[in-house]
Each structure stands twice: as C-alpha cells, then as structure tokens.
Short mmCIF file of C-alpha atoms in Angstrom, two decimals:
data_model
loop_
_atom_site.label_atom_id
_atom_site.label_comp_id
_atom_site.label_asym_id
_atom_site.label_seq_id
_atom_site.Cartn_x
_atom_site.Cartn_y
_atom_site.Cartn_z
CA MET A 82 -0.01 0.00 -0.01
CA GLU A 83 1.53 3.35 -1.06
CA TYR A 84 1.60 6.39 1.31
CA PRO A 85 -1.19 8.35 -0.46
CA GLU A 86 -3.56 5.45 0.07
CA ARG A 87 -2.45 5.04 3.65
CA ILE A 88 -3.00 8.72 4.46
CA GLN A 89 -6.37 8.60 2.77
CA ARG A 90 -7.38 5.90 5.21
CA CYS A 91 -6.36 8.22 8.07
CA ILE A 92 -8.40 11.08 6.46
CA ASP A 93 -11.46 8.82 6.09
CA TYR A 94 -11.15 7.73 9.74
CA ILE A 95 -10.89 11.30 10.92
CA GLU A 96 -14.00 12.19 8.86
CA SER A 97 -16.12 9.52 10.43
CA HIS A 98 -15.01 10.49 14.04
CA LEU A 99 -15.13 14.31 14.01
CA THR A 100 -17.40 14.41 17.04
CA GLU A 101 -15.25 12.01 19.07
CA PRO A 102 -11.90 12.32 20.75
CA LEU A 103 -9.11 11.32 18.39
CA SER A 104 -5.64 10.00 19.23
CA ILE A 105 -2.72 10.02 16.91
CA GLU A 106 -2.08 6.31 17.60
CA GLU A 107 -5.60 5.27 16.59
CA ILE A 108 -5.41 7.41 13.41
CA ALA A 109 -2.05 5.95 12.57
CA ARG A 110 -3.31 2.40 13.05
CA GLN A 111 -5.77 2.86 10.13
CA ALA A 112 -2.75 3.18 7.85
CA PHE A 113 -0.61 0.49 9.54
CA LEU A 114 1.86 3.30 10.58
CA SER A 115 3.44 4.30 13.78
CA ALA A 116 2.36 7.60 15.28
CA ALA A 117 5.80 9.11 14.65
CA HIS A 118 5.67 7.92 11.00
CA LEU A 119 2.25 9.58 10.53
CA TYR A 120 3.56 12.81 12.00
CA ARG A 121 6.17 12.91 9.24
CA ILE A 122 4.12 11.82 6.19
CA PHE A 123 0.76 13.53 6.78
CA PRO A 124 1.93 17.18 6.30
CA TYR A 125 3.87 16.33 3.12
CA LEU A 126 0.73 14.84 1.45
CA THR A 127 -1.88 17.24 2.81
CA GLY A 128 -0.01 20.48 3.54
CA LEU A 129 -1.35 20.39 7.09
CA THR A 130 -0.47 18.79 10.43
CA VAL A 131 -2.85 16.11 11.65
CA GLY A 132 -4.18 18.45 14.36
CA ARG A 133 -4.65 21.33 12.01
CA TYR A 134 -6.55 19.13 9.54
CA ILE A 135 -8.90 17.91 12.21
CA ARG A 136 -9.52 21.43 13.54
CA LYS A 137 -10.38 22.78 10.01
CA ARG A 138 -12.75 19.86 9.28
CA ARG A 139 -14.50 20.22 12.61
CA LEU A 140 -14.97 23.91 12.01
CA THR A 141 -16.47 23.33 8.63
CA ALA A 142 -18.69 20.49 9.90
CA SER A 143 -19.95 22.77 12.71
CA SER A 144 -21.01 25.35 10.07
CA TYR A 145 -23.49 22.86 8.69
CA ALA A 146 -24.93 22.32 12.19
CA LEU A 147 -25.23 26.10 12.61
CA CYS A 148 -27.00 26.44 9.22
CA HIS A 149 -29.29 23.32 9.33
CA THR A 150 -30.09 22.70 13.01
CA ARG A 151 -31.45 24.80 15.87
CA ARG A 152 -28.96 23.45 18.41
CA ARG A 153 -27.41 26.07 20.72
CA ILE A 154 -23.93 27.32 19.81
CA ILE A 155 -22.55 26.01 23.10
CA ASP A 156 -23.83 22.56 22.28
CA ILE A 157 -22.35 22.65 18.83
CA ALA A 158 -19.06 23.74 20.33
CA PHE A 159 -19.04 20.73 22.70
CA ASP A 160 -20.25 18.40 19.92
CA PHE A 161 -17.03 19.22 18.02
CA LEU A 162 -14.79 18.86 21.07
CA PHE A 163 -14.05 22.54 21.68
CA GLN A 164 -13.39 23.17 25.35
CA SER A 165 -15.74 26.11 25.66
CA GLN A 166 -18.13 28.27 23.62
CA GLU A 167 -15.61 31.10 23.78
CA SER A 168 -12.78 28.95 22.27
CA TYR A 169 -15.10 27.73 19.56
CA ILE A 170 -16.21 31.29 18.69
CA ARG A 171 -12.59 32.55 18.54
CA ALA A 172 -11.55 29.54 16.29
CA PHE A 173 -14.61 30.03 14.05
CA LYS A 174 -14.04 33.69 13.59
CA SER A 175 -10.31 33.05 12.94
CA ALA A 176 -11.15 30.55 10.23
CA PHE A 177 -14.04 32.37 8.52
CA GLY A 178 -13.93 36.01 9.59
CA ILE A 179 -17.36 35.87 11.17
CA THR A 180 -18.76 34.54 14.46
CA PRO A 181 -20.99 31.45 14.60
CA GLY A 182 -23.89 33.65 15.63
CA GLU A 183 -23.43 36.07 12.76
CA TYR A 184 -23.13 33.14 10.32
CA ARG A 185 -26.32 31.63 11.61
CA LYS A 186 -28.21 34.90 10.97
CA THR A 187 -26.70 35.82 7.61
CA LYS A 188 -25.90 32.41 6.04
CA MET A 189 -23.18 34.14 4.14
CA ALA A 190 -20.93 32.07 1.93
CA LEU A 191 -17.84 30.69 3.76
CA ALA A 192 -14.52 29.37 2.45
CA LEU A 193 -15.20 25.83 3.73
CA PHE A 194 -12.59 23.12 4.05
CA HIS A 195 -13.83 19.92 2.54
CA PRO A 196 -12.38 16.36 3.07
CA LEU A 197 -9.27 15.76 1.14
CA ARG A 198 -9.12 12.99 -1.54
CA LEU A 199 -5.62 11.79 -2.09
CA TYR A 200 -6.24 8.38 -3.62
CA PRO A 201 -6.14 7.45 -6.50
CA PHE A 202 -2.94 9.63 -6.52
CA SER A 203 -1.16 10.62 -9.67
CA LEU A 204 2.61 11.24 -9.34
CA LYS A 205 3.54 14.32 -11.40
CA GLY A 206 6.75 15.52 -12.66
CA GLY A 207 8.92 18.30 -11.02
CA VAL A 208 12.43 18.56 -9.80
CA MET A 209 14.43 15.54 -10.88
CA MET A 210 15.42 13.71 -7.70
CA LYS A 211 18.50 11.54 -7.78
CA PRO A 212 19.72 11.15 -4.22
CA SER A 213 23.00 9.69 -3.30
CA MET A 214 22.80 6.68 -0.86
CA ILE A 215 24.94 6.98 2.25
CA THR A 216 25.25 4.62 5.19
CA LYS A 217 26.26 6.66 8.29
CA ARG A 218 26.10 7.05 12.04
CA PHE A 219 25.54 10.54 13.48
CA LEU A 220 26.82 11.56 16.88
CA LEU A 221 25.62 15.15 17.60
CA ALA A 222 25.77 17.77 20.31
CA GLY A 223 23.44 20.72 20.48
CA TYR A 224 20.25 22.10 21.93
CA GLU A 225 16.57 21.52 21.39
CA ALA A 226 13.22 23.24 22.03
CA GLU A 227 9.52 22.65 21.81
CA ILE A 228 7.91 24.11 18.68
CA ASP A 229 4.23 24.81 18.19
CA LEU A 230 3.48 24.75 14.45
CA ARG A 231 0.36 26.77 14.94
CA PHE A 232 2.48 29.84 15.66
CA ASP A 233 5.51 31.54 14.15
CA PHE A 234 8.59 29.65 15.43
CA THR A 235 11.34 31.47 13.52
CA GLU A 236 12.49 33.33 16.61
CA THR A 237 12.74 30.14 18.62
CA MET A 238 14.81 28.40 15.97
CA ASN A 239 17.09 31.42 15.62
CA GLN A 240 17.60 31.52 19.35
CA LEU A 241 18.62 27.88 19.37
CA ARG A 242 21.20 28.41 16.58
CA GLY A 243 22.49 31.56 18.27
CA LYS A 244 22.93 29.71 21.52
CA LEU A 245 24.78 26.90 19.74
CA LYS A 246 27.07 29.30 17.90
CA LEU A 247 27.80 31.20 21.08
CA ASN A 248 28.88 27.97 22.92
CA LEU A 249 30.64 26.34 20.00
CA ASN A 250 34.08 26.66 21.57
CA ARG A 251 32.94 24.62 24.56
CA ILE A 252 32.35 21.50 22.37
CA GLY A 253 35.27 19.15 22.12
CA GLY A 254 35.93 16.78 19.27
CA LYS A 255 33.98 18.72 16.65
CA PHE A 256 34.62 18.34 12.91
CA SER A 257 35.80 21.02 10.55
CA PRO A 258 34.22 22.61 8.62
CA ILE A 259 31.27 23.09 10.88
CA ARG A 260 27.97 21.75 9.49
CA VAL A 261 24.80 22.69 11.33
CA ILE A 262 22.32 19.80 11.59
CA GLY A 263 18.56 20.25 12.35
CA ILE A 264 16.27 17.44 13.37
CA TRP A 265 12.47 17.59 13.58
CA GLN A 266 11.00 15.05 16.04
CA PRO A 267 7.57 14.31 17.33
CA PHE A 268 6.64 16.14 20.58
CA ASP A 269 4.86 13.15 22.07
CA PRO A 270 3.77 10.36 19.74
CA GLY A 271 1.54 9.06 22.46
CA GLY A 272 -0.09 12.43 23.13
CA GLY A 273 -3.69 13.56 22.54
CA GLU A 274 -5.04 16.21 20.18
CA GLU A 275 -3.48 19.05 22.10
CA ASN A 276 0.04 17.78 21.13
CA MET A 277 -0.63 17.09 17.46
CA ALA A 278 0.75 20.52 16.38
CA LYS A 279 3.87 20.30 18.54
CA ARG A 280 7.32 19.12 17.63
CA ILE A 281 10.77 19.05 19.16
CA TYR A 282 13.44 20.80 17.10
CA PHE A 283 17.08 19.98 17.68
CA THR A 284 20.00 21.87 16.23
CA GLY A 285 23.58 20.75 16.70
CA ILE A 286 26.83 19.77 15.10
CA GLU A 287 28.60 16.48 14.51
CA ILE A 288 31.22 15.35 17.07
CA ALA A 289 33.77 12.55 17.21
CA ASN A 290 32.83 11.43 20.77
CA ALA A 291 30.68 12.49 23.64
CA GLY A 292 33.39 12.49 26.30
CA ASP A 293 34.14 16.23 26.22
CA ILE A 294 30.62 17.60 26.02
CA PRO A 295 29.35 19.85 28.78
CA GLU A 296 26.25 18.78 30.66
CA ASP A 297 24.08 21.56 29.38
CA PHE A 298 24.25 20.20 25.85
CA ILE A 299 22.06 17.40 24.51
CA VAL A 300 23.88 14.53 22.87
CA LYS A 301 22.14 12.49 20.23
CA ASP A 302 23.53 9.23 18.99
CA LEU A 303 21.65 8.21 15.79
CA PRO A 304 22.68 4.60 14.98
CA GLU A 305 24.14 3.66 11.59
CA SER A 306 21.45 3.85 8.94
CA LEU A 307 21.08 4.01 5.22
CA PHE A 308 20.17 7.48 4.09
CA ALA A 309 18.90 8.88 0.82
CA CYS A 310 20.74 12.25 0.58
CA PHE A 311 19.02 15.02 -1.34
CA ARG A 312 20.66 18.32 -2.18
CA GLU A 313 17.94 21.00 -1.93
CA LYS A 314 18.89 24.14 -3.89
CA GLN A 315 16.06 26.18 -2.60
CA ARG A 316 14.11 25.41 0.73
CA GLY A 317 10.95 23.42 0.10
CA GLU A 318 12.00 22.44 -3.41
CA ILE A 319 12.57 18.77 -2.66
CA SER A 320 11.20 17.88 0.74
CA GLY A 321 7.55 17.15 -0.25
CA GLY A 322 8.55 15.27 -3.42
CA MET A 323 10.80 12.94 -1.41
CA TYR A 324 7.70 11.27 -0.09
CA THR A 325 5.22 11.74 -2.98
CA GLN A 326 7.42 11.11 -5.96
CA TRP A 327 10.75 9.55 -5.13
CA LEU A 328 9.93 7.14 -2.32
CA PRO A 329 6.96 5.27 -3.92
CA ALA A 330 9.08 4.45 -7.04
CA SER A 331 12.47 3.90 -5.28
CA GLY A 332 12.30 0.41 -3.92
CA PHE A 333 12.88 1.81 -0.45
CA ILE A 334 10.68 2.54 2.56
CA LEU A 335 11.20 4.72 5.60
CA ASN A 336 13.34 3.29 8.38
CA GLU A 337 10.95 3.36 11.30
CA ASP A 338 13.79 2.78 13.71
CA LEU A 339 15.04 6.26 13.01
CA MET A 340 11.98 8.52 12.83
CA CYS A 341 13.55 11.79 11.86
CA ASP A 342 14.89 13.60 8.82
CA LEU A 343 18.11 15.54 9.02
CA GLU A 344 18.62 19.03 7.49
CA ILE A 345 22.30 19.72 7.07
CA PHE A 346 23.51 23.27 6.46
CA ASP A 347 26.99 24.40 5.42
CA GLY A 348 27.71 26.58 8.41
CA PHE A 349 25.57 28.99 10.51
CA GLU A 350 25.24 31.54 7.81
CA ARG A 351 23.26 29.08 5.72
CA CYS A 352 20.70 28.30 8.39
CA GLY A 353 17.15 29.47 8.43
CA GLY A 354 16.91 31.25 5.06
CA LEU A 355 16.26 29.91 1.54
CA ASP A 356 19.79 28.70 1.07
CA GLU A 357 20.54 25.15 -0.09
CA CYS A 358 20.97 22.34 2.32
CA ASP A 359 21.31 18.58 2.36
CA ILE A 360 18.32 16.48 3.49
CA PHE A 361 19.09 13.00 4.82
CA LEU A 362 16.06 10.68 4.69
CA PRO A 363 16.55 7.33 6.61
CA VAL A 364 15.37 4.45 4.52
CA ARG A 365 15.71 0.71 4.13
CA PRO A 366 15.16 -1.59 1.16
CA HIS A 367 11.48 -2.59 0.67
CA ASP A 368 12.35 -6.27 0.53
CA GLU A 369 13.62 -6.12 4.17
CA VAL A 370 10.06 -5.73 5.39
#
C-alpha cells in the first residue's frame, strides 16, 4: 500500500470520528503506521499537520450544524470537542472572519474546508530527484526546544542556533568545517489532540565522541542507517517530493527505527533562510520488510 492510500485511510477515519476524541495512535493504526511515522508523512501529502486538519474539518462540519439545525452554539461547540463556547467562537471567527452567531443569521458564503481526496494519487513531474545513498552514524551535540506549528517559530529556531554558535568553543571533538544539523522530532507520539501541532526541534553539530561535551548540551547518537541524501537548492523544493514522488518508486521505505529527517547546512550563515541544504532521509530496502 503506497503512502497516499495510507494517508487517505487516516483522512477517512478522521472524517467519521469528527465528534469523538481522536488520538494520533488510533489514526495511525488505520494506515498501519506508527504515530511518529504519521507525523512525518501527513503534512507532506496534505499540507497540514494532523491536528490542524482535524480542526479545520471540525469547524467546517460545525458550520453545517449552525445552518441546518437549531442546536445552541454552546452545544455545537461541545459536539465538536471545543473546550468552551468562547474557544469555539474564537476559532470559528479566525477561520471564517465571522462569528458562529453572525453566520447563523446571515448564512453568508464561507470558504469551507472539505475532506481531502488523495487516492487514486497521480505522481507528477517536477524537480528531478537523484539522491546519493549513504550509510552513516551521526553523533551530535546541541540544543533543542519545543515548537508549536500553529504559531511563528522562527524566533525560537534562531535563538537555538544563536545559543549553539555562542557556545561552539565549549564543544570538544567537533569536525571542521562546521555543518549545522537540524532534526524535527514528534513532541509526544503518545499524546492527545493538544500535542498534534507540537514538535521538538534539535539543532547541533557532529562530534567525534561524547566524552568532552558539557552537561548543558544534548547529545544525540543516531545509529548507523542507510540515508537517501538530497541536495535542496532552494528550501521546500525537494522535501515534499521525497515522499510523494521519489519514495513510492524507489524500492525503499522509511526506516521506522530512526523516525527523523536531518537538515544539514554548510555553516551557521546558511541556516534558516532559503539557502541550499542537504536532507538525509533514513530508509531501508523494501524487501527487508
């Protein structure tokens, strides 16, 4: 089963459970994926995090209840798992530019978000992707922070990189030239809906050994894995196509033992902008399943 079909199963499951509590584990089970795996794949195929997709669908579904039933707004808010009438009104107005009460009175046209249909999925042309295949272990030292994808996280990431650069001379056994490595990780694969938009972002450098690393640094030892290495000339040019174009036809699948992609920049000056970087995607041959 290819990834578009798997994610469509998740979408269909979400659609039939919009008025029930949803967990990332149960959604992932519909596609025979781990929660961490779903966290990675879902945004590339839908353009939204799992939590954001659920919220947009619930808001649209609630608009039908406002228009076609006489249920109280507070009851509709609770039907679609909002914690209060106030939080529902704020979310509705943010999404549609009008409050639920105003919409019920005016029945004005809204920019509704309908269920996505990914399957059958047609792979289209684009940037030619010919990754190099590298087997490598990564031993890293750096810092990490919680990121909420619902808000602008640029400042948080810049602060992390600034802190790393400021303390670079305290790291022993570092390689030259310095390459800055970023890793996106699930915040809590076992968490509920409130954690679906959260991630942990790590930024660090590669080191030879962990013996000389001060205690305030985080050391990550990523075991030896096969990586498909993509050179991205402009940010966003390759990352989505890795999953939707290259992976289905490659003969490889994601390595679920290493649930993170690596972004590797040529020095601090290259971080955070639109400059090119290497993306390391951990994979394994399909016939090893």
